[in-house]
XYZ file of N, CA, C and O in Angstrom:
616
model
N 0.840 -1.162 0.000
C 0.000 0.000 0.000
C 0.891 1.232 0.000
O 1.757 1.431 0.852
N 0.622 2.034 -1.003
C 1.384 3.593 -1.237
C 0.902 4.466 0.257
O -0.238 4.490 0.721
N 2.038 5.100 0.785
C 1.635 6.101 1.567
C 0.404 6.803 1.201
O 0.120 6.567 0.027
N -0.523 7.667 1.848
C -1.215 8.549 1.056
C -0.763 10.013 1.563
O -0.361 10.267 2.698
N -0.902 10.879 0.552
C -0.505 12.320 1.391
C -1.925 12.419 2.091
O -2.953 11.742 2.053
N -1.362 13.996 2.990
C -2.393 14.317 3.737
C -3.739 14.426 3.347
O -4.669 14.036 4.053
N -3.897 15.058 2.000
C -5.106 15.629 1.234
C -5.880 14.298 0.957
O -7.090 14.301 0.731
N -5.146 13.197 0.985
C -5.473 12.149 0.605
C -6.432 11.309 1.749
O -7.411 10.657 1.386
N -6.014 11.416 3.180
C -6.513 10.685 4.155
C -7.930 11.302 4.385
O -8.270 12.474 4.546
N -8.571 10.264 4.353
C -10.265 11.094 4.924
C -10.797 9.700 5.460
O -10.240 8.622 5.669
N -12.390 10.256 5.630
C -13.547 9.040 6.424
C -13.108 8.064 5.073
O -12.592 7.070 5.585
N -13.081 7.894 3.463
C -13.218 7.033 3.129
C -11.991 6.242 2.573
O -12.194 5.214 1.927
N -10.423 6.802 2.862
C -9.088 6.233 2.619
C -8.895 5.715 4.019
O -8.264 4.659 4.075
N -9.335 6.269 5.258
C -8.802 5.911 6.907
C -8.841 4.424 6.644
O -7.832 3.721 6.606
N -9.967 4.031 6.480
C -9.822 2.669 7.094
C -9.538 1.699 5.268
O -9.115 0.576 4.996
N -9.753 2.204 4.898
C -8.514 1.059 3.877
C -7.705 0.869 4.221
O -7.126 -0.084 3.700
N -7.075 1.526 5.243
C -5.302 1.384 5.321
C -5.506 -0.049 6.615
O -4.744 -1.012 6.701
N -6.343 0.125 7.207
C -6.578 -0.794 8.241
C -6.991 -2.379 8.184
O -7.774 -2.750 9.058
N -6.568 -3.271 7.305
C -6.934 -4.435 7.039
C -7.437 -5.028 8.162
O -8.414 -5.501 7.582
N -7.533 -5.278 8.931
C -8.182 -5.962 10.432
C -9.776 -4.940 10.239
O -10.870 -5.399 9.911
N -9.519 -3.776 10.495
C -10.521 -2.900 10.570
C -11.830 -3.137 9.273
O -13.048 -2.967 9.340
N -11.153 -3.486 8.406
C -11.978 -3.824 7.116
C -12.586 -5.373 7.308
O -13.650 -5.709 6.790
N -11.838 -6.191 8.051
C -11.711 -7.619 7.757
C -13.100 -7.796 8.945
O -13.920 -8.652 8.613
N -13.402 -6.994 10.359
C -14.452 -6.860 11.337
C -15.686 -5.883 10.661
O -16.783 -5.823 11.217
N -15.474 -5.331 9.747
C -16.724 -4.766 9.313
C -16.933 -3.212 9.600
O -17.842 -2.613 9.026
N -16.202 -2.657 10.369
C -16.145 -1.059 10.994
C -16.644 -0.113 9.715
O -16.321 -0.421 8.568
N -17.319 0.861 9.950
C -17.660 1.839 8.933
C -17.268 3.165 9.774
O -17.807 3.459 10.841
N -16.335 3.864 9.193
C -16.040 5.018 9.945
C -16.828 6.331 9.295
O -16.628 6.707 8.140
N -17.806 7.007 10.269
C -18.477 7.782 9.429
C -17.971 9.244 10.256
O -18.978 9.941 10.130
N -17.200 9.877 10.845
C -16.760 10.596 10.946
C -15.087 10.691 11.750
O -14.616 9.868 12.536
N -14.384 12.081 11.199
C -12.970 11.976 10.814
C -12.780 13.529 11.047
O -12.343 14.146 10.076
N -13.032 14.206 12.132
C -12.435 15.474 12.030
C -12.660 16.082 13.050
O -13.732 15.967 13.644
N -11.350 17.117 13.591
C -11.187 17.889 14.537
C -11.336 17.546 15.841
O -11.959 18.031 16.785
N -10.159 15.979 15.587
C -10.179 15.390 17.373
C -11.220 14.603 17.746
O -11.121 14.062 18.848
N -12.359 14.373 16.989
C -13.111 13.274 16.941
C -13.501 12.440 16.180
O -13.564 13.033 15.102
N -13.815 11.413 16.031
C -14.456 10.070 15.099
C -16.183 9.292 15.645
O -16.884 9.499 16.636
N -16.334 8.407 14.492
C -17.204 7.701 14.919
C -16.863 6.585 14.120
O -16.257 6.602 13.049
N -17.409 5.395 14.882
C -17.403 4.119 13.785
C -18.660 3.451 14.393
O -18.929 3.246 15.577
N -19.533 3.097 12.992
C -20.169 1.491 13.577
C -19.602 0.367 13.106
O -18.670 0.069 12.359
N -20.472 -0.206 13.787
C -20.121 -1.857 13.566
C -21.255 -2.572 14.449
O -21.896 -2.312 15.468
N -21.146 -3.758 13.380
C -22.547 -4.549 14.063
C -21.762 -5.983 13.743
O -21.516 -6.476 12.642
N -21.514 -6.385 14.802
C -20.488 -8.007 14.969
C -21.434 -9.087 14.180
O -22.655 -9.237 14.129
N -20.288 -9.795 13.568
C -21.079 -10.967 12.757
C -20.537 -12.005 14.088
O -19.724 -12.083 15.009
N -21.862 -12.832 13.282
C -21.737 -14.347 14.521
C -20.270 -14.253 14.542
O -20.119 -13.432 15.447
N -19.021 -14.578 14.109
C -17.701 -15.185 14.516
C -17.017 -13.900 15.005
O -15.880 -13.639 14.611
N -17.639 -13.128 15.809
C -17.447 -12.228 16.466
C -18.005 -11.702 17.542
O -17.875 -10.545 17.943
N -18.870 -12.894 18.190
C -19.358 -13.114 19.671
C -19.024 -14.022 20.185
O -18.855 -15.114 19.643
N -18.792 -13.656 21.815
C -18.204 -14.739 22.828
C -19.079 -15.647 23.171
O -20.156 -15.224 22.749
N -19.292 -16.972 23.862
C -20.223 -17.978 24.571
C -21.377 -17.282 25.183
O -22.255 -18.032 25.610
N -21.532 -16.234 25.295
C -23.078 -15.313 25.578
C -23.293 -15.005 24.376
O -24.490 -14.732 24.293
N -22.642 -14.862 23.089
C -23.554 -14.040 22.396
C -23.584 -12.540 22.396
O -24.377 -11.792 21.826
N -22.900 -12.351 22.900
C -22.657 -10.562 23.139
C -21.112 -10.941 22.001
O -20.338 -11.892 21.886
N -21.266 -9.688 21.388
C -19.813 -9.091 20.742
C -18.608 -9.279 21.520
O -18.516 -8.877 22.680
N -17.613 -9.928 20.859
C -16.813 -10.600 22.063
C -15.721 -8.887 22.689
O -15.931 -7.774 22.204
N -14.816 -9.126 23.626
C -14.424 -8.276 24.488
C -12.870 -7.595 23.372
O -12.274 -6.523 23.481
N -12.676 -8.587 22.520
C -11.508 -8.386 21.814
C -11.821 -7.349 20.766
O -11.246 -6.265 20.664
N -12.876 -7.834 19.933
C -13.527 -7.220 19.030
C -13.833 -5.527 19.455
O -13.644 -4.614 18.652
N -14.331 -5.321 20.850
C -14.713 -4.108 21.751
C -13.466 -3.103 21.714
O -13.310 -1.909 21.461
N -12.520 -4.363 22.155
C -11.442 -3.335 22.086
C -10.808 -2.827 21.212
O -10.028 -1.904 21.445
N -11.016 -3.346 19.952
C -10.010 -2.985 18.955
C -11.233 -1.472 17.949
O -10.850 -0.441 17.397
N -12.664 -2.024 18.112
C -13.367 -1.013 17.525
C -12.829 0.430 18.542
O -12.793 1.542 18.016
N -12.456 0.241 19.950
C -12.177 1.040 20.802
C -10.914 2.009 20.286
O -10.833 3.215 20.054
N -10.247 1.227 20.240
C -8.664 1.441 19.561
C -8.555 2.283 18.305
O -8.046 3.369 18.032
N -9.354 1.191 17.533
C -9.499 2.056 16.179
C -10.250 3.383 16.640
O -9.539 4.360 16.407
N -11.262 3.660 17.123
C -12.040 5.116 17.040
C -11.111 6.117 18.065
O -11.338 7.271 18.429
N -10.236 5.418 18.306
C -9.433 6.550 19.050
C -8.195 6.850 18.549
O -7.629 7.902 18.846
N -7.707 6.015 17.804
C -6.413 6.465 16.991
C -6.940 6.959 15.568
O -6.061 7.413 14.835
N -8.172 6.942 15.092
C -9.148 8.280 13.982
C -8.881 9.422 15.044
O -8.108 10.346 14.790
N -9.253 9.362 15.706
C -9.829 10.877 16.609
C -7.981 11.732 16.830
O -7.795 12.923 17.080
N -7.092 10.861 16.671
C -5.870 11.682 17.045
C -5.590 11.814 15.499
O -5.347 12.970 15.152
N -5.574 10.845 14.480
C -5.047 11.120 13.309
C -5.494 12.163 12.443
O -4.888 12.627 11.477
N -7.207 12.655 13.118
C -7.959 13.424 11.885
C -7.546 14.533 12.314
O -7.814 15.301 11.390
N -6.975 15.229 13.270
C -5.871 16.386 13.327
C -5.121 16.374 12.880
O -4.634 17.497 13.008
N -4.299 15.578 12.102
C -3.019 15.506 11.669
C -2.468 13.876 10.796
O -1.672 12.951 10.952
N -3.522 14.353 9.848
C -3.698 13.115 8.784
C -2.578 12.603 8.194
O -2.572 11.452 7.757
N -1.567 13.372 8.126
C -0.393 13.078 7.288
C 0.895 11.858 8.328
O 1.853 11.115 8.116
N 0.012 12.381 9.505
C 0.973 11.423 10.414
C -0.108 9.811 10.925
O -1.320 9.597 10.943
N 1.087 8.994 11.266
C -0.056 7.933 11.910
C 0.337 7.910 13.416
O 1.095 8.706 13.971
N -0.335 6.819 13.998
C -0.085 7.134 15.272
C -0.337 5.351 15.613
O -0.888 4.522 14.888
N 0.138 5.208 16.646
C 0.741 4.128 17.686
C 0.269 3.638 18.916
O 0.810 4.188 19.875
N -0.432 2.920 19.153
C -1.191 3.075 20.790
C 0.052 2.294 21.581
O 0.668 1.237 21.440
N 0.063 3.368 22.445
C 1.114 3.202 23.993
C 0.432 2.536 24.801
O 0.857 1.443 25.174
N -0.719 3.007 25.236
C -1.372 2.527 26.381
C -2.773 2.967 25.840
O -3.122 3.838 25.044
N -3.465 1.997 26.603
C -5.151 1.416 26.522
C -5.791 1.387 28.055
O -5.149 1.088 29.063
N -6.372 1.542 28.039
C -7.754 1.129 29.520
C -8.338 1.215 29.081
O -8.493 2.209 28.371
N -9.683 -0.411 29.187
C -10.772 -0.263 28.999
C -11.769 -1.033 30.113
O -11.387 -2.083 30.631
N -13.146 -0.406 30.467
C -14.300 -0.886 31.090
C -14.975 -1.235 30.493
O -15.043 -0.695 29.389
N -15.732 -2.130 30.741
C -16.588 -2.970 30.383
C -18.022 -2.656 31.161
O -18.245 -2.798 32.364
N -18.675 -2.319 30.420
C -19.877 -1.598 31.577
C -21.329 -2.525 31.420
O -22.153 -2.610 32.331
N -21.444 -3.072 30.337
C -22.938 -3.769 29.585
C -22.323 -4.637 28.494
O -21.349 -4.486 27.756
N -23.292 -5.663 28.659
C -22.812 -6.622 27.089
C -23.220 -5.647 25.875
O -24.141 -4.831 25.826
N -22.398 -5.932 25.055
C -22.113 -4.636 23.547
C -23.088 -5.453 22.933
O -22.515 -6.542 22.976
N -24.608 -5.737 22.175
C -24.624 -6.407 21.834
C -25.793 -5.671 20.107
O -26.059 -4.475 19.986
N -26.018 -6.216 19.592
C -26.326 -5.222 18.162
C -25.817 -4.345 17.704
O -24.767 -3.838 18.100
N -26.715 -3.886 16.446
C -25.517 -2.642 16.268
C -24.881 -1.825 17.042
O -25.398 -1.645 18.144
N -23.915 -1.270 16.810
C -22.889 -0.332 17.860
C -22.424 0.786 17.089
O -22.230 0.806 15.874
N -22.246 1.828 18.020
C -21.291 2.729 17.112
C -20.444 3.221 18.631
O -20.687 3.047 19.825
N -19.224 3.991 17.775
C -18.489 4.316 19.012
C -17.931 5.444 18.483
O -17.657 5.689 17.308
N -17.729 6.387 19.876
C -17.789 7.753 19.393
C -16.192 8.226 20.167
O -16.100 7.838 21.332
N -14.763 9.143 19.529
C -13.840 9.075 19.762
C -13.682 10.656 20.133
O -14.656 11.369 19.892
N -12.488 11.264 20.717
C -12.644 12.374 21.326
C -11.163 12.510 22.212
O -10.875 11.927 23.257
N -10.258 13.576 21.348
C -9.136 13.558 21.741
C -9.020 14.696 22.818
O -9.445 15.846 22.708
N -8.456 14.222 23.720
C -8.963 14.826 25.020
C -7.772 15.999 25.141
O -8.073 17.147 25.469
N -6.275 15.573 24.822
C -5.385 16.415 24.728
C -4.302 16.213 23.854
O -4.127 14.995 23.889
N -3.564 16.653 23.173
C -2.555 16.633 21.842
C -0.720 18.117 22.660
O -0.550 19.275 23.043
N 0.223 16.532 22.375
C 1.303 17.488 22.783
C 2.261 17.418 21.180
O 1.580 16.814 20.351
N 3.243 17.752 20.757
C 4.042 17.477 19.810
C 3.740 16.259 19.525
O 3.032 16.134 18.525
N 4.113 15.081 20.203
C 4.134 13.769 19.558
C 2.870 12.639 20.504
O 2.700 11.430 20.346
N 2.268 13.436 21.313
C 1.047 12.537 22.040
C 0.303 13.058 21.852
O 0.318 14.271 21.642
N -0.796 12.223 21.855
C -2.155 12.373 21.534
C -2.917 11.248 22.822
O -2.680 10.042 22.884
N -3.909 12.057 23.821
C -4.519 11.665 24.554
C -6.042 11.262 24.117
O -6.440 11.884 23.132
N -6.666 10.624 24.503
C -7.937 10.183 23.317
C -9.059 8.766 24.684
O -8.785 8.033 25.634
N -10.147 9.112 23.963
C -10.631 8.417 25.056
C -12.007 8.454 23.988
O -12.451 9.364 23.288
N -12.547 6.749 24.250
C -13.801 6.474 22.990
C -14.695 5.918 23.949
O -14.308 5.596 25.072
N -15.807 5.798 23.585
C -16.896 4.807 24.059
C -18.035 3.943 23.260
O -18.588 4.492 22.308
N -18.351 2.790 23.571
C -19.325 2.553 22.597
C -20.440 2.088 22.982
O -20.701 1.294 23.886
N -21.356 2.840 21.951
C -23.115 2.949 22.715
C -23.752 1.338 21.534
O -23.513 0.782 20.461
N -24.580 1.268 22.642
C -25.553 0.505 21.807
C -26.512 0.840 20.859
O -26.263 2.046 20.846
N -27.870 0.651 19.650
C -28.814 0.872 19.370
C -29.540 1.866 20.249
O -30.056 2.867 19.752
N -29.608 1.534 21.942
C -30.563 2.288 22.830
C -29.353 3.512 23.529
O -29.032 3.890 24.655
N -29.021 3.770 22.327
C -27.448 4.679 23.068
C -26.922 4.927 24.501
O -26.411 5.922 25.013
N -27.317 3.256 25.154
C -26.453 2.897 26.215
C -24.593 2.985 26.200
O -23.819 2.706 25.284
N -24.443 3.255 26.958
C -23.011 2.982 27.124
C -22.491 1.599 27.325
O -22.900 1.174 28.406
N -21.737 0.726 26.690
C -21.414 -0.455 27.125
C -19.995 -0.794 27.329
O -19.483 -1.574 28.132
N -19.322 0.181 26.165
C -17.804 -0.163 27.012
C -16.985 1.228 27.099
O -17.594 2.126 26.517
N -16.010 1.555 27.559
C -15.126 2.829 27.723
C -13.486 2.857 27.792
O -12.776 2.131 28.488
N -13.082 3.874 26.898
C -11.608 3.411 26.560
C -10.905 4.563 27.083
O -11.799 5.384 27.288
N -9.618 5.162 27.465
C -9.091 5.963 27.435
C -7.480 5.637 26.693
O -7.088 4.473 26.778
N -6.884 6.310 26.225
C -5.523 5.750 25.028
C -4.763 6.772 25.356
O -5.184 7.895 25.635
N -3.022 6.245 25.327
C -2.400 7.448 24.965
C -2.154 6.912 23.610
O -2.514 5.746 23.449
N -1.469 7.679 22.326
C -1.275 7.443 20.948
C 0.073 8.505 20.826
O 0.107 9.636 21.313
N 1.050 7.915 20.135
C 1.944 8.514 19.870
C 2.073 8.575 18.360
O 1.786 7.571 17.708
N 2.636 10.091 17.536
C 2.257 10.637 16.677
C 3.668 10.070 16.076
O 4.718 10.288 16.681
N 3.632 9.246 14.712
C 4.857 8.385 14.270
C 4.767 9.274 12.511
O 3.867 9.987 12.067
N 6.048 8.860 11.885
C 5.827 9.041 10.465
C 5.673 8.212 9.824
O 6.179 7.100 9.969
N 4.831 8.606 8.838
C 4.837 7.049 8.114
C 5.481 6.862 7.394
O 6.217 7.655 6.807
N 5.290 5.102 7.183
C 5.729 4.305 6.733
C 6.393 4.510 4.830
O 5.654 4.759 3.878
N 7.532 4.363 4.772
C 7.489 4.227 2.968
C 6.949 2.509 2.813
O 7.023 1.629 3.670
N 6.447 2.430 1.529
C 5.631 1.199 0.816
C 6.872 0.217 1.354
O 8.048 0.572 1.283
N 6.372 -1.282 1.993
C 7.413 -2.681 1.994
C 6.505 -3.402 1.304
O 5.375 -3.196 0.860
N 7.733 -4.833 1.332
C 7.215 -6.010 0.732
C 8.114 -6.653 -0.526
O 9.240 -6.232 -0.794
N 7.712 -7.314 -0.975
C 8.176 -8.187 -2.044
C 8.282 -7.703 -3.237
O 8.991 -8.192 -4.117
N 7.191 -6.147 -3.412
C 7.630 -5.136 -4.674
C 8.424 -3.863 -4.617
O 8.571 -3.019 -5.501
N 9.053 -3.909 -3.024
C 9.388 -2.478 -2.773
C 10.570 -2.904 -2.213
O 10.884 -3.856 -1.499
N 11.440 -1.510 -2.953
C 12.918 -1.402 -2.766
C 13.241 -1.234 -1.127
O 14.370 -1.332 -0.648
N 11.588 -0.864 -0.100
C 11.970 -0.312 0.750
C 12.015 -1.702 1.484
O 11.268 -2.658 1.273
N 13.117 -1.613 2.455
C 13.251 -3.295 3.674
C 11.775 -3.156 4.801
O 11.250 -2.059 4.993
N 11.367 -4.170 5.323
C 10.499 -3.707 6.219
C 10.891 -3.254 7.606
O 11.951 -3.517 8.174
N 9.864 -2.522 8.078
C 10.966 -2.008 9.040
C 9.063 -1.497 10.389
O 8.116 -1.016 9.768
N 8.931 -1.647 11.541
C 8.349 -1.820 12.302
C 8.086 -0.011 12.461
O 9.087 0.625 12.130
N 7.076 0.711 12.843
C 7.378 2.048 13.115
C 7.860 2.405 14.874
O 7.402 1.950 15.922
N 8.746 3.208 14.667
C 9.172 3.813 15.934
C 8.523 4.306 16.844
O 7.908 5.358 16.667
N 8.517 3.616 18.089
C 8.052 4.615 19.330
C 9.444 5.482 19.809
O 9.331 6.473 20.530
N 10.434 5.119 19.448
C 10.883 6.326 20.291
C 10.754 7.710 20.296
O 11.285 8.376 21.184
């Protein structure tokens, strides 16, 4: 996958770049000024032995709507999750959407904290993130001159 420039990243390039994110079904319908949204409505192989949306799945829709909410300030960069906390408040269970909200932004951190409501816009789970602001990646792989190479937290 080609870098994209900045002009390039929006609600409908974000999550192409995200193969997992595509592969669970996420629809990101908003991308700007420190906040996001995504739904998602879990297919069967994406609920635990209750039947509720499993806890993994929670977290990563979590993850994802909070590393949108730091990137749509500053599209040209990606970003890195350092640290995660999440609660678990209600089984997640039907459609969902989850709403992202960057709480504070330094040079290279980005503080961010998501939640995701149910259909009855209950609250069911709650995230808070730090995200660190990385450069991206040049193109790897088997067609690219570039070696692969992991992105930097330092």
């Amino acid at each position: 996958m080609n870098p994209a420039s900045a002009g390039d990243i929006g609600i409908r390039s974000y999550m192409s770049q995200i193969p997992f994110a595509r592969h669970l079904g996420f629809n990101l319908t908003k991308f700007e000024g420190g906040e996001s949204e995504i739904l998602y409505t879990a297919k069967p192989e994406h609920l635990n032995t209750f039947d509720v949306t499993h806890g993994g799945a929670c977290m990563t829709l979590l993850d994802i709507t909070m590393a949108a909410a730091a990137r749509s300030v500053s599209p040209e960069s990606g970003v890195v999750t350092i640290e995660m906390k999440t609660s678990f408040m209600r089984p997640s269970v039907g459609p969902l959407h989850a709403r992202g909200r960057m709480m504070h932004r330094t040079a290279t951190m980005a503080f961010v904290e998501a939640t995701i409501y149910d259909e009855k816009d209950q609250a069911c789970a709650h995230s808070t993130g730090t995200f660190k602001y990385v450069t991206r990646r040049l193109p790897t792989g088997p067609t690219s001159a570039n070696a692969q190479r992991a992105p930097s937290t330092d």
